[in-house]
mmCIF file of C-alpha atoms in Angstrom:
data_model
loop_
_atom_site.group_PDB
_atom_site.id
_atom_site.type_symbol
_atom_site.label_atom_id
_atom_site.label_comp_id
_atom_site.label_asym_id
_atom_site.label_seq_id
_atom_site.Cartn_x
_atom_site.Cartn_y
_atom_site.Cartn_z
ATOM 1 C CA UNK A 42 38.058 -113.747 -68.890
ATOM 2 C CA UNK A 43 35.684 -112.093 -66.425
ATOM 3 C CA UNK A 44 36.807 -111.921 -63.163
ATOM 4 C CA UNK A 45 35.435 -112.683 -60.086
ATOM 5 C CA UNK A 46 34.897 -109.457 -58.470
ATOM 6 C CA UNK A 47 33.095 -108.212 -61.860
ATOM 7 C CA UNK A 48 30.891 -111.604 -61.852
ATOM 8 C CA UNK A 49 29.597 -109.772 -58.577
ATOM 9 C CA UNK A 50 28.778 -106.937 -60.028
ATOM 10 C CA UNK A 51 27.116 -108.700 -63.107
ATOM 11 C CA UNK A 52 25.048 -110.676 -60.981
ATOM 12 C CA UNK A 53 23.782 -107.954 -58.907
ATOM 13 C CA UNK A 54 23.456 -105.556 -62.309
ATOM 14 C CA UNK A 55 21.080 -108.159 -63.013
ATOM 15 C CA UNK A 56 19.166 -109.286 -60.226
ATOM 16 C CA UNK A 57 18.555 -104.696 -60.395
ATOM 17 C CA UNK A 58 17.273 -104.978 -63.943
ATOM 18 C CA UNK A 59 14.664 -108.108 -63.162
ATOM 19 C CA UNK A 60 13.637 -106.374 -59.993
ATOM 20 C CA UNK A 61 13.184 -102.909 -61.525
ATOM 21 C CA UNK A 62 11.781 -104.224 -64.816
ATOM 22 C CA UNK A 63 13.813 -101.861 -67.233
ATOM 23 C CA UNK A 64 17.182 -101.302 -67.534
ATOM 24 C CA UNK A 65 16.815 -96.970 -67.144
ATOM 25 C CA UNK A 66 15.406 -97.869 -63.806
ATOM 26 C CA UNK A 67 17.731 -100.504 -62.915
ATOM 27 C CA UNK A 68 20.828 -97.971 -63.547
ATOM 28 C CA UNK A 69 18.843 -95.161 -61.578
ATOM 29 C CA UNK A 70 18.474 -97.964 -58.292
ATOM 30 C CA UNK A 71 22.438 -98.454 -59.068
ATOM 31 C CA UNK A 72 23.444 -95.216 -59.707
ATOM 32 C CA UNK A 73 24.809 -95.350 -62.977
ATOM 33 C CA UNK A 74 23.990 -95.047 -66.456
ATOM 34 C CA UNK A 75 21.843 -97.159 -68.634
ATOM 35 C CA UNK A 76 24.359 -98.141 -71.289
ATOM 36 C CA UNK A 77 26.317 -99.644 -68.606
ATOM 37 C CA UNK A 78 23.549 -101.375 -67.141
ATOM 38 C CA UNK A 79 22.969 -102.409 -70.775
ATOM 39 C CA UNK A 80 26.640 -103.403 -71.300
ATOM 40 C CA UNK A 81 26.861 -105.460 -68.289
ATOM 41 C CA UNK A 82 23.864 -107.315 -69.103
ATOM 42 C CA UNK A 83 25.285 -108.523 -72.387
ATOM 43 C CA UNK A 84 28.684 -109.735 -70.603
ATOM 44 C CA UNK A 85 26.718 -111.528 -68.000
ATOM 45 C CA UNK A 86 25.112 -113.603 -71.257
ATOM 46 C CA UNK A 87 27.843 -113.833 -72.693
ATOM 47 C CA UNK A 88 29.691 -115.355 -69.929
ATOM 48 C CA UNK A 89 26.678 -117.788 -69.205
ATOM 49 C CA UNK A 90 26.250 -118.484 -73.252
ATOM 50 C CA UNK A 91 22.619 -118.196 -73.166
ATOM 51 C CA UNK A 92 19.717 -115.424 -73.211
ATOM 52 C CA UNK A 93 18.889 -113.699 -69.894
ATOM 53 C CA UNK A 94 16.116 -111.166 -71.236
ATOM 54 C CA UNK A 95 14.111 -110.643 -74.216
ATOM 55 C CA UNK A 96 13.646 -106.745 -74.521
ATOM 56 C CA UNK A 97 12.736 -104.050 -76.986
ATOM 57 C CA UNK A 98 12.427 -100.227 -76.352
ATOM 58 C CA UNK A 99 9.263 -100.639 -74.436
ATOM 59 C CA UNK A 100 9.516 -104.021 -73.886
ATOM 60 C CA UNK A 101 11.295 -106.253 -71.013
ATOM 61 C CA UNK A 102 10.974 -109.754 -69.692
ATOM 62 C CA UNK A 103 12.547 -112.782 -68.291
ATOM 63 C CA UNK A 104 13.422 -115.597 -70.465
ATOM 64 C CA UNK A 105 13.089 -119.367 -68.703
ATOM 65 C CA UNK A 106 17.084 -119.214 -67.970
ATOM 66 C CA UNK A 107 16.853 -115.345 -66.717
ATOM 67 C CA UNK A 108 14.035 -116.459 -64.057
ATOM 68 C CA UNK A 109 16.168 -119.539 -62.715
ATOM 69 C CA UNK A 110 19.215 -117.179 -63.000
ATOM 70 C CA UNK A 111 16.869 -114.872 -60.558
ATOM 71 C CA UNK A 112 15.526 -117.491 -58.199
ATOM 72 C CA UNK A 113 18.623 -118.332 -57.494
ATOM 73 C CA UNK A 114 20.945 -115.036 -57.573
ATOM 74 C CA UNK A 115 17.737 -114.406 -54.865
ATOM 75 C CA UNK A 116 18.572 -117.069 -53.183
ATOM 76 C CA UNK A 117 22.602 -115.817 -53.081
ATOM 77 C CA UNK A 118 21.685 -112.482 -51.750
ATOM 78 C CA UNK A 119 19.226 -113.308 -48.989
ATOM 79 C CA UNK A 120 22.702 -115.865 -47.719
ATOM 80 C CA UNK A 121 24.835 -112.692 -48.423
ATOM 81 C CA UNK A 122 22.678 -110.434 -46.199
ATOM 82 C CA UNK A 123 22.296 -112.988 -42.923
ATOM 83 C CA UNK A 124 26.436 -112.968 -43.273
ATOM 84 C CA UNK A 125 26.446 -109.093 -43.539
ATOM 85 C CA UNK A 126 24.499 -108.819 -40.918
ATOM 86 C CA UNK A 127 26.340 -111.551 -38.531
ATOM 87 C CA UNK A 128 29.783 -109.690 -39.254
ATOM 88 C CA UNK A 129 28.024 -106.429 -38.506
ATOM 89 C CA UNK A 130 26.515 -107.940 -34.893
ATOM 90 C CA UNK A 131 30.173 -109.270 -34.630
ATOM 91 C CA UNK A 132 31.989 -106.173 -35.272
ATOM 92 C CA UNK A 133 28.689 -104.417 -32.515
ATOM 93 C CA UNK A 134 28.745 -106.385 -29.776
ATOM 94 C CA UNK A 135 32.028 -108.273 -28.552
ATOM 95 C CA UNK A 136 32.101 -112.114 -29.069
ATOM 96 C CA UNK A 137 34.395 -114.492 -29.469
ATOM 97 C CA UNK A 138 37.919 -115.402 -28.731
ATOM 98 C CA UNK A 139 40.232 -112.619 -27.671
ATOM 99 C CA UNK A 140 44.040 -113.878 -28.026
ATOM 100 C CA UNK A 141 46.721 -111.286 -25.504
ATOM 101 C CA UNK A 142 49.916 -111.518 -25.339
ATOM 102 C CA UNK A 143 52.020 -109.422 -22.553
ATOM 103 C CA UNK A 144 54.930 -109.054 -20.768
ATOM 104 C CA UNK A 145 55.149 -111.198 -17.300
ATOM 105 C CA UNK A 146 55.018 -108.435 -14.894
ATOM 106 C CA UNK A 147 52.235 -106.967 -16.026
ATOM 107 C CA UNK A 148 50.812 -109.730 -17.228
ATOM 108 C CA UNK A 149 50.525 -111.379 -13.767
ATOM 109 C CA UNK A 150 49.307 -107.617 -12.134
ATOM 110 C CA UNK A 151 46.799 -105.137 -13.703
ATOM 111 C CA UNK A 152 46.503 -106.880 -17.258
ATOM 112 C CA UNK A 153 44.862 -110.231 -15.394
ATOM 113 C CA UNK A 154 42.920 -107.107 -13.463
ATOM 114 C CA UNK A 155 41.794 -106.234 -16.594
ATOM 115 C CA UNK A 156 41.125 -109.265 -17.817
ATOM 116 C CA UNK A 157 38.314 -110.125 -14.976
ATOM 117 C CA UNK A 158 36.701 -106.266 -15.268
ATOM 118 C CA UNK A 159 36.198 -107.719 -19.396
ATOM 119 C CA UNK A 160 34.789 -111.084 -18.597
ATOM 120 C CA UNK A 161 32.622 -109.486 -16.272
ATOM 121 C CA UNK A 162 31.362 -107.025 -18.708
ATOM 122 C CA UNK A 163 31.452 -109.597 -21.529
ATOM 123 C CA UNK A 164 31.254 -112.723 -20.598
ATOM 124 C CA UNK A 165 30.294 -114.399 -23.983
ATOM 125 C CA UNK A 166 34.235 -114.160 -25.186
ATOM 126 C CA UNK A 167 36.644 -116.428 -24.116
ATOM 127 C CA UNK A 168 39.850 -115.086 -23.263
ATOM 128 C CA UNK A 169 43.901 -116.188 -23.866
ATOM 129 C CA UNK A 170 46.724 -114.850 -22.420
ATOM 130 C CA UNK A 171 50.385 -115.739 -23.590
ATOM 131 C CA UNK A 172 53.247 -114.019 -21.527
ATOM 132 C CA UNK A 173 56.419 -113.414 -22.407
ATOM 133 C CA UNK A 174 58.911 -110.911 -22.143
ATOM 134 C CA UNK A 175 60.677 -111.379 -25.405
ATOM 135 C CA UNK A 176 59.956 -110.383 -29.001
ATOM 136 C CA UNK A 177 56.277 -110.905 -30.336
ATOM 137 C CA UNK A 178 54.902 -111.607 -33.984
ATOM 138 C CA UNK A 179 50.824 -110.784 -33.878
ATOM 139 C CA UNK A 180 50.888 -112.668 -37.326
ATOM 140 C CA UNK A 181 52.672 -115.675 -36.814
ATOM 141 C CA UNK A 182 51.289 -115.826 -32.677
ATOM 142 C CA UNK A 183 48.128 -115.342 -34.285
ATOM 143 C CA UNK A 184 47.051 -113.213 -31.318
ATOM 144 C CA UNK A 185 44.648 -110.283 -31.518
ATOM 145 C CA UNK A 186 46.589 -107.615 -29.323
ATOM 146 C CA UNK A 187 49.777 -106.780 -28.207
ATOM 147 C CA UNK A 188 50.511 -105.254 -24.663
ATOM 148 C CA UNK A 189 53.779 -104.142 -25.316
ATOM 149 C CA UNK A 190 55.979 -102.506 -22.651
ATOM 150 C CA UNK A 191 58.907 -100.226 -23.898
ATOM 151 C CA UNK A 192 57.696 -99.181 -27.194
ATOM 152 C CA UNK A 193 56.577 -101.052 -30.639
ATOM 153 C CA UNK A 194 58.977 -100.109 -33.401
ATOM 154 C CA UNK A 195 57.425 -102.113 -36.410
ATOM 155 C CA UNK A 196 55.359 -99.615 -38.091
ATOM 156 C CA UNK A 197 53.194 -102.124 -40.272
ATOM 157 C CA UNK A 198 51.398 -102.358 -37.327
ATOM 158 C CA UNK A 199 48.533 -100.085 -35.134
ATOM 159 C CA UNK A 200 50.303 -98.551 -32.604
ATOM 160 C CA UNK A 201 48.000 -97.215 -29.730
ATOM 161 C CA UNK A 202 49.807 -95.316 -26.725
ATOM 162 C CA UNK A 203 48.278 -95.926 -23.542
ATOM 163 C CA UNK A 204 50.653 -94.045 -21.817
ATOM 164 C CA UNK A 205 53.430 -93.916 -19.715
ATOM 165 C CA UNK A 206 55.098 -95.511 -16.884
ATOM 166 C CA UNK A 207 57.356 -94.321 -14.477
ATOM 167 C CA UNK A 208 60.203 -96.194 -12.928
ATOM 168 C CA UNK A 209 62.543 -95.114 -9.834
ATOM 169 C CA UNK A 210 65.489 -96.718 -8.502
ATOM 170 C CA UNK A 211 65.535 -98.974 -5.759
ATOM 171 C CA UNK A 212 67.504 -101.730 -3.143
ATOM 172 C CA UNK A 213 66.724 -104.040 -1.030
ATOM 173 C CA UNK A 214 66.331 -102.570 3.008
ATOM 174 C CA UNK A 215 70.004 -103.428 3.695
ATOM 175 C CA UNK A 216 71.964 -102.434 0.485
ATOM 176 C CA UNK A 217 74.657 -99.706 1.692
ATOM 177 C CA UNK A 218 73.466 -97.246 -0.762
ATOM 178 C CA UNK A 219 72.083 -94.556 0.983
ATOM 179 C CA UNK A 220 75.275 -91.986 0.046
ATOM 180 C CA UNK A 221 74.344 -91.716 -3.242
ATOM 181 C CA UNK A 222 73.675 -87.859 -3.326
ATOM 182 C CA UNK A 223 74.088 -87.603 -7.378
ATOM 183 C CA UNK A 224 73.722 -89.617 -10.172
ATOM 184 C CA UNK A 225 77.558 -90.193 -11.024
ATOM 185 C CA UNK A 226 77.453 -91.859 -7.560
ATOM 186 C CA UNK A 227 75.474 -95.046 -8.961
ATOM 187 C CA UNK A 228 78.873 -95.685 -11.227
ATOM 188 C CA UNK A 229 80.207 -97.571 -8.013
ATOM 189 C CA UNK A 230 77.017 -100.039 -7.706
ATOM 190 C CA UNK A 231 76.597 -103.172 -9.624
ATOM 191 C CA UNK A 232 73.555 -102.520 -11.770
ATOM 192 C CA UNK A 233 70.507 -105.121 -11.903
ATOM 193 C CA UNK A 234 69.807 -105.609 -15.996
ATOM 194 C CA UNK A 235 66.283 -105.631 -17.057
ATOM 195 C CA UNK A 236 66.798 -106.155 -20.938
ATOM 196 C CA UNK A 237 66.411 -104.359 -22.990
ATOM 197 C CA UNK A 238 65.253 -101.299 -20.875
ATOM 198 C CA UNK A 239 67.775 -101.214 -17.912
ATOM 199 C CA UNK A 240 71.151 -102.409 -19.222
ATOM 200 C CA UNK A 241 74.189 -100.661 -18.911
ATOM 201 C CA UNK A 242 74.041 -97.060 -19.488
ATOM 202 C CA UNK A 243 71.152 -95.395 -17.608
ATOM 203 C CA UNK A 244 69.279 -92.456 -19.208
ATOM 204 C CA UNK A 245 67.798 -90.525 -15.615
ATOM 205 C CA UNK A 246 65.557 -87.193 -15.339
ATOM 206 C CA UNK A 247 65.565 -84.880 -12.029
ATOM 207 C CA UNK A 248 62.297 -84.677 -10.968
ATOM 208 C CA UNK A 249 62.178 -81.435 -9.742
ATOM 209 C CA UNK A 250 64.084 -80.010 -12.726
ATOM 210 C CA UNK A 251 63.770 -81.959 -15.360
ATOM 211 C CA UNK A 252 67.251 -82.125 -16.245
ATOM 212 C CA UNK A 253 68.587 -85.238 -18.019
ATOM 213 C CA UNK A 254 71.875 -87.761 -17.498
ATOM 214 C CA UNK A 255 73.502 -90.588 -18.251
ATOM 215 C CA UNK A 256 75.456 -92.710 -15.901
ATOM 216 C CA UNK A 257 77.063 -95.843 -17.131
ATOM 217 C CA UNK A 258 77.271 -99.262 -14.359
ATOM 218 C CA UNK A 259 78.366 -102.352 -14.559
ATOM 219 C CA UNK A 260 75.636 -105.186 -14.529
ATOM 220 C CA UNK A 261 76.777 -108.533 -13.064
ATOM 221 C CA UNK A 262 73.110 -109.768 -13.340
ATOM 222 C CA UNK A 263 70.636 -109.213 -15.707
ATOM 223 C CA UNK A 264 67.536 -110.516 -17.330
ATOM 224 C CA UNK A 265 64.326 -109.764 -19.369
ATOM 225 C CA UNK A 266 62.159 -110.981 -16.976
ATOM 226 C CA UNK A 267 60.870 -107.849 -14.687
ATOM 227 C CA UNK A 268 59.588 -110.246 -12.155
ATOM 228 C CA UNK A 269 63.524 -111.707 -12.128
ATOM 229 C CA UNK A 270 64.989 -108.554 -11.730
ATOM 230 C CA UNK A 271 62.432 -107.321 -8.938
ATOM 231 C CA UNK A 272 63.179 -110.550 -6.970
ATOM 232 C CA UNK A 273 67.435 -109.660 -7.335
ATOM 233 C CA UNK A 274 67.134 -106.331 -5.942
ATOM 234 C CA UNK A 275 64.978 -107.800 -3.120
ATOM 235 C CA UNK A 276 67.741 -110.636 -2.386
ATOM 236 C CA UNK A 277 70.347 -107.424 -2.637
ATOM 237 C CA UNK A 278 72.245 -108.096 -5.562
ATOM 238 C CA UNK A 279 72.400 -104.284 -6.796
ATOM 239 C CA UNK A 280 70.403 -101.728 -7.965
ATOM 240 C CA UNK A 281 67.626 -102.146 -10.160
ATOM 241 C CA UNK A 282 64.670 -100.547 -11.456
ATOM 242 C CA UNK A 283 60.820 -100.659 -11.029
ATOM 243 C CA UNK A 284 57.531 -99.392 -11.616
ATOM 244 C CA UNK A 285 55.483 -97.856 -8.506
ATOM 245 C CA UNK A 286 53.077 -100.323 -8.535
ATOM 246 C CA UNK A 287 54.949 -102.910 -8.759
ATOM 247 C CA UNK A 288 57.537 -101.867 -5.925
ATOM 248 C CA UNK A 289 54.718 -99.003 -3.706
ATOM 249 C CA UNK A 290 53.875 -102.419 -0.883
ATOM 250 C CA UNK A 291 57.582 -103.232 -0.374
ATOM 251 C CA UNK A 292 58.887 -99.484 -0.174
ATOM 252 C CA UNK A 293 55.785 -98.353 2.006
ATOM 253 C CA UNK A 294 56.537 -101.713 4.515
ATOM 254 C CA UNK A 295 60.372 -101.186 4.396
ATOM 255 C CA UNK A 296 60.861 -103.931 2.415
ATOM 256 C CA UNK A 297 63.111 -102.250 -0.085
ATOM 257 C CA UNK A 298 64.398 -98.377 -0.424
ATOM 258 C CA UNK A 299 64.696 -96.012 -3.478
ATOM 259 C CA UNK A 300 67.695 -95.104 -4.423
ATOM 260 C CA UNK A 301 68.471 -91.258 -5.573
ATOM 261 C CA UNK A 302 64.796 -89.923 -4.779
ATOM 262 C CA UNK A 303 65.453 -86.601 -6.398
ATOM 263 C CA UNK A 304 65.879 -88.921 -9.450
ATOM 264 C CA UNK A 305 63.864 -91.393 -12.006
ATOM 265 C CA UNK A 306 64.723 -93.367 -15.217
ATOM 266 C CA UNK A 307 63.043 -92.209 -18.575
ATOM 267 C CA UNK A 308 59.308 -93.406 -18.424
ATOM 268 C CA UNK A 309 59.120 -96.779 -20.054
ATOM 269 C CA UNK A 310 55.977 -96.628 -23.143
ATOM 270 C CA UNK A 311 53.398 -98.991 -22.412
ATOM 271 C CA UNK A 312 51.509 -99.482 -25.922
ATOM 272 C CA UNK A 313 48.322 -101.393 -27.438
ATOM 273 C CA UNK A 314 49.477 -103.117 -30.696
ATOM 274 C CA UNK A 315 47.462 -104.420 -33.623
ATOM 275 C CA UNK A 316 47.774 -105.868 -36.627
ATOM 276 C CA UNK A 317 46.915 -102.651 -39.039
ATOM 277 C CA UNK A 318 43.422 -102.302 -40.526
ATOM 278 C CA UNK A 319 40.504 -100.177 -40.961
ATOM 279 C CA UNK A 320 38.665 -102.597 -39.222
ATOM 280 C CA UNK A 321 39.242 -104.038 -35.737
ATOM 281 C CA UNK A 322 36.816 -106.858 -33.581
ATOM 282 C CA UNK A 323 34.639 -105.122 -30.788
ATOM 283 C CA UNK A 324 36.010 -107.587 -28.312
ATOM 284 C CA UNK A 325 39.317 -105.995 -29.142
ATOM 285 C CA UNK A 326 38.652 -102.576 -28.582
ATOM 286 C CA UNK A 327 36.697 -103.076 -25.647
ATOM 287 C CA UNK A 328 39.411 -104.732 -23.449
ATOM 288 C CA UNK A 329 42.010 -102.029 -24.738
ATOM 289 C CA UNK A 330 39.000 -99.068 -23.256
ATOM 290 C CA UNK A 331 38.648 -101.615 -20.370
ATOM 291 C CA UNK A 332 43.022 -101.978 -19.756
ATOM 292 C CA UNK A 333 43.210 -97.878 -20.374
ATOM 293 C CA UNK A 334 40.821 -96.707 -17.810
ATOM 294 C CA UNK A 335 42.494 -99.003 -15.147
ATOM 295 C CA UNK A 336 45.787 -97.728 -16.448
ATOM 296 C CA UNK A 337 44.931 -94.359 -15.848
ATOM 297 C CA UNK A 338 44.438 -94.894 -12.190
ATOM 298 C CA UNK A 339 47.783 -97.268 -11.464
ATOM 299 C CA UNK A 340 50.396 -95.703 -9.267
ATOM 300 C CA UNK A 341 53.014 -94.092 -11.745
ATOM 301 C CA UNK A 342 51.179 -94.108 -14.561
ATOM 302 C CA UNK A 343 51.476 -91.191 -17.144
ATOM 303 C CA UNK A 344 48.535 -90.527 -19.300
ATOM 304 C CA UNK A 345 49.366 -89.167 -23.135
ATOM 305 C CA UNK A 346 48.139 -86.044 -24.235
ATOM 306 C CA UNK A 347 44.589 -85.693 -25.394
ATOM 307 C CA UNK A 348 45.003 -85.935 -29.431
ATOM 308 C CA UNK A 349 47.725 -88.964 -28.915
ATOM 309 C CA UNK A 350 44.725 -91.048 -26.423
ATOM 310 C CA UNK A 351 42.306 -90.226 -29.232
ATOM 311 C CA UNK A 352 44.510 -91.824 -32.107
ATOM 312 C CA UNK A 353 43.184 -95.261 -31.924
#
């Protein structure tokens, strides 16, 4: 039984050979050879149990069946071209409905920043954004892109690094903290969780040397909501951990004060996820250009190298 994908090619075989007249310039216009332009042919009848062509060495033309066949294979392909042409415009120009899902924090700062800078530039697609701060399934959310803070670890998916951001160690203006000289001092300070990236054990960096350690604390609070955990350390219930722009207005009011300044946790990955493809909507690349370039100029943001920001 013919299948469908080779009915295409019949049909198109054909529509070649009536256009062209003869089947050695119908296989040069398809670039193959005239036997199989020939063999085709003689499937396509066969499949349709009647006579397409009526044709000799020197002679070709269109029986009754083979010209209605025509008109309407015509009328297939000039249907098939608008449609090719739509998904091209489509895949051109972003339109549409763009479906984001982030994490809260982010989602309520520079991602809705980014968000107005794309509906400004495009304002003919709509725009959805689901927060949340736990686990997300692009297929089963049905969403378009991922904002994912911390790192994507499901490799059937595109993976785009954005780059990196930084997070220091901070209390609220009043938390007796400031004799913390060394990072084995924090072992004496109740911890503020932020699952899964602060919890527990804390992986730190000097940032004059680059040196690494880890410091285990005890966390009588945590959450996975960064907003949560922002809002603790300002009520004083520990030490916690945050993101220069999210903390920069409190620390440069005195609303809160770092903790260990000679010191920062490991930079947190913030990634662009998509479902894997060669092919990816306009309206979805253009926010992620759009959500880069204001990355690149947020407080305590790391850009990748060159080759990684390329990989897209």
């Amino acid at each position: 039984m013919t299948k469908r994908l080779d009915r295409l090619h019949l049909i198109l075989t054909f529509l070649a050979v009536a256009q062209q007249g003869n089947l050695t310039s119908a296989a040069r216009a398809l670039g193959t050879t005239q036997p199989t332009v020939s063999r085709r042919l003689r499937d396509l009848e066969a499949m349709l149990g009647t006579r397409l062509a009526a044709r000799t060495t020197h002679r070709f033309h269109l029986t009754p069946e083979g010209a209605e066949l025509q008109r309407k294979a015509m009328a297939w392909a000039d249907v098939w071209s608008e449609w090719e042409q739509d998904l091209k415009a489509t895949t051109a120009a972003p339109k549409g409905l763009l479906s984001i899902v982030g994490p809260h924090g982010y989602g309520n700062n520079f991602l809705l920043d980014a968000i107005a800078q794309y509906r400004q530039a495009f304002p003919q697609v709509q725009v959805r954004l689901r927060l949340t701060d736990g686990p997300v399934d692009l297929i089963r959310d049905g969403a378009d892109l991922w904002v994912c803070a911390g790192g994507c670890r499901d490799q059937t998916l595109h993976v785009r690094r954005l780059g990196l951001m930084h997070r220091i160690l901070i209390a609220s203006r009043d938390y007796p903290g400031r004799a913390v000289r060394q990072p084995e001092g924090l072992e004496k300070h109740p911890l503020i969780g932020l699952i899964p990236h602060v919890h527990g054990r804390l992986a730190l960096r000097s940032i004059r040397t680059g040196e690494r350690r880890e410091v285990q604390m005890q966390s009588d609070f945590a959450t996975d909501g960064l907003l949560a955990s922002y809002r603790a350390v300002q009520l004083g219930l520990g030490v916690g951990a945050a993101a220069p722009w999210l903390c920069g207005p409190d620390l440069a009011a005195g609303r809160v004060r770092r903790i260990l300044p000679g010191w920062e946790l490991e930079p947190v990955p913030i990634e662009a996820v998509t479902v894997a493809g060669r092919f990816r909507p306009a309206r979805i690349d253009a926010f992620v250009q759009i959500l880069a370039r204001l990355l690149a100029s947020t407080k305590g943001f790391e850009l990748p190298p060159r080759s990684a920001a390329l990989d897209a």
